Tab-separated table of C-alpha atoms in Angstrom:
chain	number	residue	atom	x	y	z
A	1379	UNK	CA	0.000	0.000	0.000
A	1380	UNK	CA	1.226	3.715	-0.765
A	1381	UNK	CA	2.425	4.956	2.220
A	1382	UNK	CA	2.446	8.399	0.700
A	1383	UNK	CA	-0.877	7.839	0.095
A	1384	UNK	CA	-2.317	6.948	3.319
A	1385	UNK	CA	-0.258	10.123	5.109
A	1386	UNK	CA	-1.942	12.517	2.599
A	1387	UNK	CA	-5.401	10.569	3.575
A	1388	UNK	CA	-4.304	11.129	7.268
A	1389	UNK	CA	-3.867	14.526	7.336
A	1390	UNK	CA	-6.961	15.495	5.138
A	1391	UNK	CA	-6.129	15.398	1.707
A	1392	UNK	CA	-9.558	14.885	-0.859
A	1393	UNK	CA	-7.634	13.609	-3.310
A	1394	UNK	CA	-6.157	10.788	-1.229
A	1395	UNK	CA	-9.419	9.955	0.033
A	1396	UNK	CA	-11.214	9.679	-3.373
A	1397	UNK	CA	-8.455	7.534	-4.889
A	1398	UNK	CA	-9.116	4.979	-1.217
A	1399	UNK	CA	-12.566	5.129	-2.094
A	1400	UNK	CA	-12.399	3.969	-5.154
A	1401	UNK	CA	-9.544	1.244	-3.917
A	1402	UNK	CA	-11.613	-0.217	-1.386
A	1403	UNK	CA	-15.438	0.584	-2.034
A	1404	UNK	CA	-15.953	-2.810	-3.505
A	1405	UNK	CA	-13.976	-4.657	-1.258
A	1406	UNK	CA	-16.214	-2.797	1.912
A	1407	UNK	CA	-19.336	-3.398	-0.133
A	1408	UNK	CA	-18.694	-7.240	-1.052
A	1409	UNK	CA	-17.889	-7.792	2.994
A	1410	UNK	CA	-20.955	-6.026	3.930
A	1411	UNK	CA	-23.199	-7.722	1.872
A	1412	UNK	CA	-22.218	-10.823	2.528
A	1413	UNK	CA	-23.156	-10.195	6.395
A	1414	UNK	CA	-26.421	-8.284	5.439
A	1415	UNK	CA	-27.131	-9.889	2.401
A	1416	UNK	CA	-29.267	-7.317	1.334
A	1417	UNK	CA	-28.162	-4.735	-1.929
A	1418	UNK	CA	-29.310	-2.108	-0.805
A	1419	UNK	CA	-28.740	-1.591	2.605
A	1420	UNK	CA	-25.039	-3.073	1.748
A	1421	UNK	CA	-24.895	0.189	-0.313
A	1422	UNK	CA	-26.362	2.385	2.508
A	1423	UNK	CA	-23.899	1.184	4.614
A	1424	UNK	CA	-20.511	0.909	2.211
A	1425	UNK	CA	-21.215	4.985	1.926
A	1426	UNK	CA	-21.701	5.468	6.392
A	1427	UNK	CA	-18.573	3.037	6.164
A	1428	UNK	CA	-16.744	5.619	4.343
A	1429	UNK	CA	-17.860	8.602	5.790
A	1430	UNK	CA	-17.330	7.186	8.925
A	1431	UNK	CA	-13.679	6.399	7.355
A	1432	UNK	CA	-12.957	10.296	6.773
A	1433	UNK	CA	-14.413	11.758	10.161
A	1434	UNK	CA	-11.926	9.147	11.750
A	1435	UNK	CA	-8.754	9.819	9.134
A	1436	UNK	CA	-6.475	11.357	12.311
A	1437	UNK	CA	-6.964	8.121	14.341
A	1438	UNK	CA	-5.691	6.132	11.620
A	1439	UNK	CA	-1.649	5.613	11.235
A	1440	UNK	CA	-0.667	5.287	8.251
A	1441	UNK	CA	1.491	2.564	8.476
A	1442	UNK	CA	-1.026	0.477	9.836
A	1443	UNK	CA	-3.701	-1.881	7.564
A	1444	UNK	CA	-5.812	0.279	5.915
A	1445	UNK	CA	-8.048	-2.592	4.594
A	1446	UNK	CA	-8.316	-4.282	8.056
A	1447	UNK	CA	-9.314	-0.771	9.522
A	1448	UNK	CA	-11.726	-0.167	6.778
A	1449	UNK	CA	-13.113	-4.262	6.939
A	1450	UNK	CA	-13.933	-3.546	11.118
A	1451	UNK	CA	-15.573	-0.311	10.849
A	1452	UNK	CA	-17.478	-2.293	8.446
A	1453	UNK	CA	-18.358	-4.923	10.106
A	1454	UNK	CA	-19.578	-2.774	13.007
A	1455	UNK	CA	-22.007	-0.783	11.141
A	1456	UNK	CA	-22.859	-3.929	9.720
A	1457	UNK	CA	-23.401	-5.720	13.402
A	1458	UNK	CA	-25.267	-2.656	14.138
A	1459	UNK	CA	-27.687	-3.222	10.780
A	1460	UNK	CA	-28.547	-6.860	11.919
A	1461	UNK	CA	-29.376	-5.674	15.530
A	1462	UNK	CA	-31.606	-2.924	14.025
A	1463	UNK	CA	-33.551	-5.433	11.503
A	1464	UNK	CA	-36.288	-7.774	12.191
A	1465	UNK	CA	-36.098	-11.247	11.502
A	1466	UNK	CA	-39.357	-10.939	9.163
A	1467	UNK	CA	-37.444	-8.219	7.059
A	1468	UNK	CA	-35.182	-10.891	6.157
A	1469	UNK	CA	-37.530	-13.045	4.199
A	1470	UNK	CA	-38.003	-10.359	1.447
A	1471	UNK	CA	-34.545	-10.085	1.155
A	1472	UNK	CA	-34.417	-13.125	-1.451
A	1473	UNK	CA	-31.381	-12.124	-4.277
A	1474	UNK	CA	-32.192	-12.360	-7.665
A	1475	UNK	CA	-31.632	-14.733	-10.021
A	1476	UNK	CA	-30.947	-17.109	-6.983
A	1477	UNK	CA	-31.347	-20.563	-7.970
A	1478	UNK	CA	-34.282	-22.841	-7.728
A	1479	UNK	CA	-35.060	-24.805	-3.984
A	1480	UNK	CA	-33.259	-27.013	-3.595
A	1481	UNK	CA	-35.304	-30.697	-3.535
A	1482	UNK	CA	-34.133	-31.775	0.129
A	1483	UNK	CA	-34.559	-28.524	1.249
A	1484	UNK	CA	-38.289	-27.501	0.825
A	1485	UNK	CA	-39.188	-23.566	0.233
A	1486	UNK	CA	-41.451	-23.858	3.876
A	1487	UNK	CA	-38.260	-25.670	5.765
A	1488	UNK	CA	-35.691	-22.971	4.002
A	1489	UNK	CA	-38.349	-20.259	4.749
A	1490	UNK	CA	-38.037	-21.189	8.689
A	1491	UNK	CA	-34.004	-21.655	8.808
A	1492	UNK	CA	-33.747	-18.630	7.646
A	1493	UNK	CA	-35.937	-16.753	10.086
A	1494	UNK	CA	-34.101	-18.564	12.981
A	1495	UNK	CA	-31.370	-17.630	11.868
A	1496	UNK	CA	-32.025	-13.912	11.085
A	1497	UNK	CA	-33.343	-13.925	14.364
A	1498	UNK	CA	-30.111	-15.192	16.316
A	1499	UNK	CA	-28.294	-12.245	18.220
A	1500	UNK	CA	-25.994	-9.983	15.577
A	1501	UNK	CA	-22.854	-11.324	16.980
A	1502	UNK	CA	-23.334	-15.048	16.641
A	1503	UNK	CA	-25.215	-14.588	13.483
A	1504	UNK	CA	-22.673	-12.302	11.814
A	1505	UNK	CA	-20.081	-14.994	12.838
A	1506	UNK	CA	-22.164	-17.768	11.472
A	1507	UNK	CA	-23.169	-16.184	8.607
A	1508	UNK	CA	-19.284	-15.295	7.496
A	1509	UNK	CA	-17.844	-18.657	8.579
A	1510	UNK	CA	-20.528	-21.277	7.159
A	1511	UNK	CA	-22.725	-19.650	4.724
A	1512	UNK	CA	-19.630	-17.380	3.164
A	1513	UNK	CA	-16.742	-19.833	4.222
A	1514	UNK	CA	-14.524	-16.880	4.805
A	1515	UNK	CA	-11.143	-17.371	6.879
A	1516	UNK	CA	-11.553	-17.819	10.768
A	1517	UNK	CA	-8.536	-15.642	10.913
A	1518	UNK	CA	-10.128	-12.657	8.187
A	1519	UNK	CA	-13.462	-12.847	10.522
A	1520	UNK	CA	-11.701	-12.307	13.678
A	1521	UNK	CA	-9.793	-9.353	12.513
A	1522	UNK	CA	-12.738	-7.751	11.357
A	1523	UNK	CA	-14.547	-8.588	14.649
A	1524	UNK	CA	-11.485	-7.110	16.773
A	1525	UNK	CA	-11.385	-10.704	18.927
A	1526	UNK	CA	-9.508	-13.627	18.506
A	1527	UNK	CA	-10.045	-17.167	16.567
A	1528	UNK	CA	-11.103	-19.390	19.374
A	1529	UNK	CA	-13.879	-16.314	20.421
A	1530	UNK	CA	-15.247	-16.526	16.906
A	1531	UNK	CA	-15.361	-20.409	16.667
A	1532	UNK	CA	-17.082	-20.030	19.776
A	1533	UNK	CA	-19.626	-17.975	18.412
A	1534	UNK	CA	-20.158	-20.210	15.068
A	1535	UNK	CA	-20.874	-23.153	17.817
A	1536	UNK	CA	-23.034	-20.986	20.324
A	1537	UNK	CA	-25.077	-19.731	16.485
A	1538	UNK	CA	-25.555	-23.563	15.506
A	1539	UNK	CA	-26.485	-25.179	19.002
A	1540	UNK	CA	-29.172	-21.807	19.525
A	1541	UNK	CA	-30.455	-22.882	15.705
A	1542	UNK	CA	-29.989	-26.694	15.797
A	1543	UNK	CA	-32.568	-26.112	19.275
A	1544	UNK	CA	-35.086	-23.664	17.796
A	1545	UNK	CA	-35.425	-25.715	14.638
A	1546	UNK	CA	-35.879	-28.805	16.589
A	1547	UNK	CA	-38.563	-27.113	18.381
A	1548	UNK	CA	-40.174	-26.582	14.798
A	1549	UNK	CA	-39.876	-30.190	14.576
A	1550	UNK	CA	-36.767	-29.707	11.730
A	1551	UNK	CA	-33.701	-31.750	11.596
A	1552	UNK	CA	-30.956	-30.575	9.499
A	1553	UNK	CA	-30.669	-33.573	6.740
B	762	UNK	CA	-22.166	-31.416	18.728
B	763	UNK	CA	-20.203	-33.826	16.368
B	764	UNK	CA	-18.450	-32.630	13.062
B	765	UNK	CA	-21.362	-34.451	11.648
B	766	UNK	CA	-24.243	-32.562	12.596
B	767	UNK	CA	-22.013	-29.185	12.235
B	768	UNK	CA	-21.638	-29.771	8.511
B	769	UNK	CA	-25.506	-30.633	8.217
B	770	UNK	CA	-26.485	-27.027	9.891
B	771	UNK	CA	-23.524	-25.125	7.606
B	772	UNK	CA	-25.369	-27.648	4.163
B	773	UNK	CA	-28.862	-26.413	5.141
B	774	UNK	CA	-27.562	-22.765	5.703
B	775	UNK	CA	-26.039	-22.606	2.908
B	776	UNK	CA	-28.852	-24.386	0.553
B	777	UNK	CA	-31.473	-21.736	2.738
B	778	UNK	CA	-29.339	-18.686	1.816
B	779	UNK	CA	-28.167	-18.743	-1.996
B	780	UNK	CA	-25.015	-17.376	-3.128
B	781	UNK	CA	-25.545	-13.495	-3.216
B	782	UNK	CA	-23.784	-11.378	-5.937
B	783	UNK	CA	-21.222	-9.198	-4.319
B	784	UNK	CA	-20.604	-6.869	-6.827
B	785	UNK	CA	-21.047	-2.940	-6.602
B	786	UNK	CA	-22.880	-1.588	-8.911
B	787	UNK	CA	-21.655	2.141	-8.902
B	788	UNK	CA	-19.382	4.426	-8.179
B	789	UNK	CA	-19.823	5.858	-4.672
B	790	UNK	CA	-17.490	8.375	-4.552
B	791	UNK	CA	-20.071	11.178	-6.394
B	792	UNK	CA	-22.024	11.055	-2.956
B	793	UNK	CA	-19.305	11.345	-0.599
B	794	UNK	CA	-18.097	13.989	-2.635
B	795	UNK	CA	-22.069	15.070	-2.236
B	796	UNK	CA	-22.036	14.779	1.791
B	797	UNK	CA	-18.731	16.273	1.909
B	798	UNK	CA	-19.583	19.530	0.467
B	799	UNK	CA	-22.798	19.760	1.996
B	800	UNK	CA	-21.198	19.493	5.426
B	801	UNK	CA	-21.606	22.648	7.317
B	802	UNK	CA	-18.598	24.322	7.987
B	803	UNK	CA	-17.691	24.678	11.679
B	804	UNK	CA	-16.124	26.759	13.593
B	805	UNK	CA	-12.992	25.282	15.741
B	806	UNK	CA	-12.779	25.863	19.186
B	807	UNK	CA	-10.770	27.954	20.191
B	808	UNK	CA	-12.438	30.378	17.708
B	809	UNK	CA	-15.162	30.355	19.943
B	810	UNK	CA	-13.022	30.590	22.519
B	811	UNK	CA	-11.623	33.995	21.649
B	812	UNK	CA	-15.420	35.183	20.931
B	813	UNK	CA	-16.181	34.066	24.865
B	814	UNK	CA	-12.786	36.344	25.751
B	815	UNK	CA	-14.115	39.313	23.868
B	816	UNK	CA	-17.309	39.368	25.236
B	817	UNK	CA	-16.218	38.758	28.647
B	818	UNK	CA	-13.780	41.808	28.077
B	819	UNK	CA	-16.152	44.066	26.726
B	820	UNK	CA	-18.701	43.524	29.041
B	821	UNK	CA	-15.982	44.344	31.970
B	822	UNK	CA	-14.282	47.237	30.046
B	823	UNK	CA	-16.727	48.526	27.870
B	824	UNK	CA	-14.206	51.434	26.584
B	825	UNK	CA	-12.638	48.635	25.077
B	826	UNK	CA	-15.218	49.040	22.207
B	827	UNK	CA	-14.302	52.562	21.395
B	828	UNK	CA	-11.011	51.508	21.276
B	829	UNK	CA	-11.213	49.406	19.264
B	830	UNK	CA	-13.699	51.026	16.819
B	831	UNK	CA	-10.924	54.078	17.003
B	832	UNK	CA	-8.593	51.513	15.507
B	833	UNK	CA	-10.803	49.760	12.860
């Protein structure tokens, strides 16, 4: 990374930010999404994630990560999203062009995972939602989170015993 | 819970949420540009610092005014 580049970003420069933004907007955006997995609020947020980059420019040293920095602020807006949301808001939320059900897993049995699962705490779904649905690095999710492997393995297994009990309740036994 | 019955929750996660395309669509930085010009500009503190001083000082000395309208 441009060291140059991050000092001028540091100390105020627009042209330093702009040329970050454009660096890193998709990167925010595709990390975001994956956690809200809504379009649209993933772009709501990618811009606060930004902004929210430039109010805090002096607290960032430039010869520090600027992707890591930019990934937690993220992921805290994004944390933030989920607690705000409803679990029913997340049924509409269905991306297009997603493929047809699958046969073992029927629309009514998908319909009620993901409910459960939108309605887990933020935390433990964020971290199960990054780790099995998204497969992303154990190490990459705990950087972004600000807490270490073993705390976010321990909140993929608190998110899967909470679901594997709530869908069992339903009378549902992942097959 | 055995390895098992952890990769049958992550198989019926992942068949319940489809892949999701994580592709931006647009530029962003017009409307940070936007916000950032909008922003109102504010005064720093210790401007409104000095404004507390002079008040304070013209409300003790008030011939401080015509001074200083003698030298403006």
């Amino acid at each position: 990374m441009d060291l140059d580049l991050l000092q001028r970003f540091a100390i105020g420069e627009i042209d330093a930010f702009e040329a970050l933004t454009r660096q890193f907007q998709g990167e925010i955006y595709a990390w975001i999404v994956r956690i809200v997995r809504d379009s649209g609020a993933a772009e709501d947020l990618t811009l606060e994630t930004l902004w929210r980059i430039y109010r805090a420019r002096h607290q960032f040293r430039p010869d520090g990560n600027f992707g890591a920095w930019a990934r937690r602020i993220a992921t805290n807006l994004a944390i933030d999203h989920l607690r705000r949301k409803r679990p029913e808001e997340g049924l509409m939320t269905e991306p297009a062009g997603a493929p047809p059900p699958d046969p073992l897993v029927q629309q009514e049995t998908r319909t009620k995972i993901q409910m459960e699962f939108r309605g887990l705490p933020a935390k433990l779904q964020m971290a199960a939602t990054l780790a099995l649905i998204e497969e992303q690095p154990y190490e990459e999710i705990a950087d972004a989170l600000g807490t270490s492997v073993g705390a976010v393995k321990l909140r993929v297994f608190r998110a899967v015993r909470i679901l594997r009990k709530r869908l069992n309740r339903l009378g549902i036994k992942p097959a | 819970m055995t390895e098992d019955d952890g990769r049958k929750m992550r198989d019926a996660l992942k068949k319940s949420f489809p892949p999701f395309n994580t592709e931006l669509r647009r530029d962003l930085w017009p409307q940070i540009l936007r916000r950032l010009q909008d922003r109102p500009a504010r005064m720093p503190w210790y401007d409104w610092a000095l404004v507390g001083l002079s008040a304070v000082m013209f409300l003790a000395f008030p011939r401080l005014i015509l001074v200083l309208a003698y030298h403006l």
